[in-house]
């Protein structure tokens, strides 16, 4: 079974521009989560989509948005880029029912990430 | 107080030794616990998950969970130089996952 794929793998943008990142989950997975990873802050949760609905959201400004399509593929958009947005953006997919416990979190598998550099 | 805490390391062990990685968390309602390995420049790779108190073994890896103490650990037996990486502890509840900042493990030949 193919893993999570993310495109593009590398991206260079300038301040003020906007960017769209794409994530295709593992076949059969309906949930996609997005994370930002920086050396200083580690892995920070952005948002999670399940069946085209945003189910959870982290503490990021409104410049960060996302969506999920009917085939479970997801996109993340960042508008008005800032230097501090330079990071590795990771998406992870999960299958329902793999949390092991009521009120848990389904097991997430990560894609290779998109390295965004803002100049 | 951070939600998930890990010692940043580096934790240095000789080849063949047991590496012990620890993690504490603050949310008592957490139900799912994961260990990921991340090599430099790569994305996190799932090693193990554990949901119930006690030990769970998978090959050279053993995860230990103590919900009363809010403590998760990962033991790596017979450590190999290829195990040198950053190990991320992740704690989940209600479909949200919170990561620690990771412990860097160095296994010397």
Tab-separated table of C-alpha atoms in Angstrom:
chain	number	residue	atom	x	y	z
A	1	UNK	CA	0.000	0.000	0.000
A	2	UNK	CA	1.443	3.374	-0.949
A	3	UNK	CA	2.275	5.774	1.857
A	4	UNK	CA	1.283	9.369	2.400
A	5	UNK	CA	2.470	11.638	-0.382
A	6	UNK	CA	3.054	15.359	-0.233
A	7	UNK	CA	3.717	17.843	-2.995
A	8	UNK	CA	5.785	19.800	-3.592
A	9	UNK	CA	8.714	18.552	-1.537
A	10	UNK	CA	10.515	21.881	-1.550
A	11	UNK	CA	9.237	25.398	-1.997
A	12	UNK	CA	10.844	28.832	-1.896
A	13	UNK	CA	8.612	31.871	-1.596
A	14	UNK	CA	8.996	35.518	-0.656
A	15	UNK	CA	7.278	37.426	2.120
A	16	UNK	CA	3.709	38.389	1.323
A	17	UNK	CA	3.125	35.587	-1.150
A	18	UNK	CA	0.758	32.718	-0.563
A	19	UNK	CA	1.373	29.005	-0.899
A	20	UNK	CA	-0.695	25.837	-1.266
A	21	UNK	CA	0.570	22.452	-0.157
A	22	UNK	CA	-1.012	19.144	-1.069
A	23	UNK	CA	-1.330	15.840	0.767
A	24	UNK	CA	-2.643	12.502	-0.453
A	25	UNK	CA	-3.380	10.072	2.381
A	26	UNK	CA	-2.870	6.339	2.485
A	27	UNK	CA	-5.627	4.583	0.575
A	28	UNK	CA	-8.596	4.034	2.859
A	29	UNK	CA	-7.561	6.687	5.371
A	30	UNK	CA	-10.144	9.410	5.834
A	31	UNK	CA	-8.415	11.681	8.309
A	32	UNK	CA	-5.611	14.073	7.438
A	33	UNK	CA	-3.736	16.148	9.999
A	34	UNK	CA	-1.274	18.935	9.284
A	35	UNK	CA	1.723	19.915	11.408
A	36	UNK	CA	4.400	22.577	11.290
A	37	UNK	CA	7.868	21.570	12.442
A	38	UNK	CA	10.561	24.092	13.293
A	39	UNK	CA	13.804	23.623	15.232
A	40	UNK	CA	12.627	25.929	17.997
A	41	UNK	CA	9.024	24.817	18.443
A	42	UNK	CA	9.067	21.183	17.402
A	43	UNK	CA	5.947	19.658	15.888
A	44	UNK	CA	2.952	21.962	16.199
A	45	UNK	CA	-0.550	20.854	15.261
A	46	UNK	CA	-2.289	22.972	12.636
A	47	UNK	CA	-5.587	21.239	11.907
A	48	UNK	CA	-7.240	17.923	11.186
A	49	UNK	CA	-9.824	17.027	8.578
A	50	UNK	CA	-12.139	14.048	8.506
A	51	UNK	CA	-14.664	13.409	5.750
A	52	UNK	CA	-14.184	16.925	4.335
A	53	UNK	CA	-14.856	18.596	7.719
A	54	UNK	CA	-12.339	20.310	9.948
A	55	UNK	CA	-12.566	18.348	13.168
A	56	UNK	CA	-9.764	19.952	15.159
A	57	UNK	CA	-7.750	23.126	14.947
A	58	UNK	CA	-4.519	24.245	16.574
A	59	UNK	CA	-3.446	27.697	17.695
A	60	UNK	CA	-2.335	29.199	14.418
A	61	UNK	CA	-3.469	32.493	12.866
A	62	UNK	CA	-6.173	32.606	10.237
A	63	UNK	CA	-3.529	32.894	7.518
A	64	UNK	CA	-3.269	29.134	7.788
A	65	UNK	CA	-6.220	27.305	6.305
A	66	UNK	CA	-6.972	23.947	4.834
A	67	UNK	CA	-9.553	21.822	3.167
A	68	UNK	CA	-10.234	18.218	2.325
A	69	UNK	CA	-11.771	16.811	-0.806
A	70	UNK	CA	-14.181	13.937	-1.240
A	71	UNK	CA	-11.289	11.589	-2.140
A	72	UNK	CA	-9.665	12.495	1.245
A	73	UNK	CA	-6.850	14.438	-0.380
A	74	UNK	CA	-6.125	17.614	1.534
A	75	UNK	CA	-4.608	20.987	0.820
A	76	UNK	CA	-3.150	23.540	3.164
A	77	UNK	CA	-2.881	27.203	2.298
A	78	UNK	CA	-0.792	29.904	3.910
A	79	UNK	CA	-1.486	33.473	2.874
A	80	UNK	CA	0.667	36.560	3.344
A	81	UNK	CA	3.771	34.552	4.110
A	82	UNK	CA	6.104	35.692	6.882
A	83	UNK	CA	9.742	34.780	7.459
A	84	UNK	CA	8.672	32.787	10.508
A	85	UNK	CA	6.566	30.495	8.340
A	86	UNK	CA	9.740	28.826	7.093
A	87	UNK	CA	9.375	25.263	8.311
A	88	UNK	CA	8.830	21.640	7.425
A	89	UNK	CA	5.110	21.083	6.883
A	90	UNK	CA	4.009	17.554	7.539
A	91	UNK	CA	0.759	15.838	6.906
A	92	UNK	CA	-0.315	12.596	8.500
A	93	UNK	CA	-3.195	10.297	7.662
A	94	UNK	CA	-5.062	7.856	9.834
A	95	UNK	CA	-7.752	5.248	9.557
A	96	UNK	CA	-10.814	5.370	11.823
A	97	UNK	CA	-10.959	2.933	14.680
A	98	UNK	CA	-7.221	2.715	15.300
A	99	UNK	CA	-7.113	4.806	18.467
A	100	UNK	CA	-7.310	1.809	20.777
A	101	UNK	CA	-9.585	3.586	23.201
A	102	UNK	CA	-12.716	5.674	23.335
A	103	UNK	CA	-11.633	9.287	23.298
A	104	UNK	CA	-8.257	8.434	21.887
A	105	UNK	CA	-6.449	9.444	18.722
A	106	UNK	CA	-6.186	7.217	15.652
A	107	UNK	CA	-2.701	6.098	14.669
A	108	UNK	CA	-1.123	8.641	12.346
A	109	UNK	CA	1.339	7.974	9.536
A	110	UNK	CA	3.385	10.841	8.200
A	111	UNK	CA	4.241	11.889	4.692
A	112	UNK	CA	7.736	13.044	3.687
A	113	UNK	CA	6.887	16.710	4.283
A	114	UNK	CA	7.175	19.926	2.320
A	115	UNK	CA	10.130	22.153	3.164
A	116	UNK	CA	8.999	25.763	2.843
A	117	UNK	CA	11.540	28.559	2.817
A	118	UNK	CA	10.301	32.134	2.982
A	119	UNK	CA	12.794	34.798	1.884
B	1	UNK	CA	4.091	23.766	31.747
B	2	UNK	CA	4.567	21.875	28.494
B	3	UNK	CA	1.900	19.311	27.718
B	4	UNK	CA	4.389	16.603	26.756
B	5	UNK	CA	7.891	16.709	28.157
B	6	UNK	CA	10.987	14.873	27.034
B	7	UNK	CA	14.631	15.299	27.878
B	8	UNK	CA	16.238	16.743	24.746
B	9	UNK	CA	19.443	14.771	25.242
B	10	UNK	CA	21.581	13.745	23.585
B	11	UNK	CA	21.360	10.347	25.211
B	12	UNK	CA	24.561	8.501	24.366
B	13	UNK	CA	24.743	4.713	24.638
B	14	UNK	CA	27.255	2.184	23.303
B	15	UNK	CA	26.254	-0.323	20.664
B	16	UNK	CA	24.485	-3.315	22.189
B	17	UNK	CA	23.275	-1.435	25.267
B	18	UNK	CA	19.713	-0.655	26.295
B	19	UNK	CA	18.530	2.868	25.582
B	20	UNK	CA	15.789	4.211	27.827
B	21	UNK	CA	13.722	7.159	26.631
B	22	UNK	CA	11.193	8.850	28.867
B	23	UNK	CA	8.186	11.099	28.452
B	24	UNK	CA	5.714	12.714	30.834
B	25	UNK	CA	2.413	14.327	29.965
B	26	UNK	CA	0.040	16.668	31.705
B	27	UNK	CA	-3.433	15.796	30.361
B	28	UNK	CA	-4.872	12.986	32.501
B	29	UNK	CA	-7.572	12.413	29.882
B	30	UNK	CA	-5.034	11.245	27.297
B	31	UNK	CA	-5.816	7.812	25.912
B	32	UNK	CA	-3.378	7.077	23.070
B	33	UNK	CA	0.401	7.131	23.257
B	34	UNK	CA	2.865	6.888	20.411
B	35	UNK	CA	6.585	6.792	19.808
B	36	UNK	CA	7.989	8.096	16.532
B	37	UNK	CA	11.550	8.047	15.271
B	38	UNK	CA	12.832	10.909	13.146
B	39	UNK	CA	16.118	10.862	11.302
B	40	UNK	CA	17.682	14.191	10.467
B	41	UNK	CA	15.966	15.755	7.463
B	42	UNK	CA	13.263	13.082	7.348
B	43	UNK	CA	9.688	12.848	8.543
B	44	UNK	CA	8.599	11.009	11.717
B	45	UNK	CA	8.224	7.257	11.423
B	46	UNK	CA	5.880	5.357	13.742
B	47	UNK	CA	7.677	2.886	15.995
B	48	UNK	CA	5.033	1.856	18.484
B	49	UNK	CA	1.715	2.769	20.019
B	50	UNK	CA	0.340	1.813	23.408
B	51	UNK	CA	-3.075	2.369	24.961
B	52	UNK	CA	-3.149	0.297	28.143
B	53	UNK	CA	-1.081	0.440	31.295
B	54	UNK	CA	1.871	-1.917	31.307
B	55	UNK	CA	4.420	-3.036	28.757
B	56	UNK	CA	4.123	-3.668	25.045
B	57	UNK	CA	6.955	-5.351	23.181
B	58	UNK	CA	7.721	-5.292	19.468
B	59	UNK	CA	11.070	-6.756	18.491
B	60	UNK	CA	13.845	-4.755	20.141
B	61	UNK	CA	11.389	-2.090	21.301
B	62	UNK	CA	9.322	-2.050	24.491
B	63	UNK	CA	6.881	0.706	25.325
B	64	UNK	CA	5.797	1.189	28.910
B	65	UNK	CA	2.769	3.177	30.047
B	66	UNK	CA	1.777	4.291	33.529
B	67	UNK	CA	-1.323	6.474	33.356
B	68	UNK	CA	-1.417	7.080	37.123
B	69	UNK	CA	2.068	8.614	36.965
B	70	UNK	CA	1.407	10.145	33.517
B	71	UNK	CA	4.560	8.530	32.227
B	72	UNK	CA	5.480	6.770	28.990
B	73	UNK	CA	8.812	5.219	28.165
B	74	UNK	CA	10.507	3.447	25.288
B	75	UNK	CA	13.253	0.892	25.769
B	76	UNK	CA	15.486	-0.069	22.863
B	77	UNK	CA	17.393	-3.279	23.458
B	78	UNK	CA	20.627	-4.153	21.650
B	79	UNK	CA	20.940	-0.565	20.394
B	80	UNK	CA	22.497	-0.180	16.959
B	81	UNK	CA	24.198	2.845	15.381
B	82	UNK	CA	21.260	2.922	12.948
B	83	UNK	CA	19.006	3.704	15.949
B	84	UNK	CA	20.701	7.097	16.242
B	85	UNK	CA	17.849	9.548	15.670
B	86	UNK	CA	15.438	11.811	17.495
B	87	UNK	CA	12.625	9.981	19.267
B	88	UNK	CA	9.332	11.810	19.579
B	89	UNK	CA	6.736	10.981	22.189
B	90	UNK	CA	3.169	11.834	21.165
B	91	UNK	CA	0.116	11.835	23.384
B	92	UNK	CA	-3.399	11.733	21.993
B	93	UNK	CA	-6.953	12.341	23.002
B	94	UNK	CA	-10.130	13.137	21.019
B	95	UNK	CA	-8.249	12.913	17.721
B	96	UNK	CA	-5.633	15.473	18.696
B	97	UNK	CA	-1.978	14.555	19.007
B	98	UNK	CA	0.517	16.556	21.052
B	99	UNK	CA	4.209	15.937	20.518
B	100	UNK	CA	7.140	16.353	22.814
B	101	UNK	CA	10.206	18.090	21.454
B	102	UNK	CA	12.043	14.792	21.198
B	103	UNK	CA	15.087	13.077	22.663
B	104	UNK	CA	18.160	12.759	20.511
B	105	UNK	CA	19.723	9.301	20.798
B	106	UNK	CA	23.336	8.634	19.795
B	107	UNK	CA	24.498	5.030	19.602
B	108	UNK	CA	28.269	4.713	19.301
B	109	UNK	CA	29.911	1.669	17.648
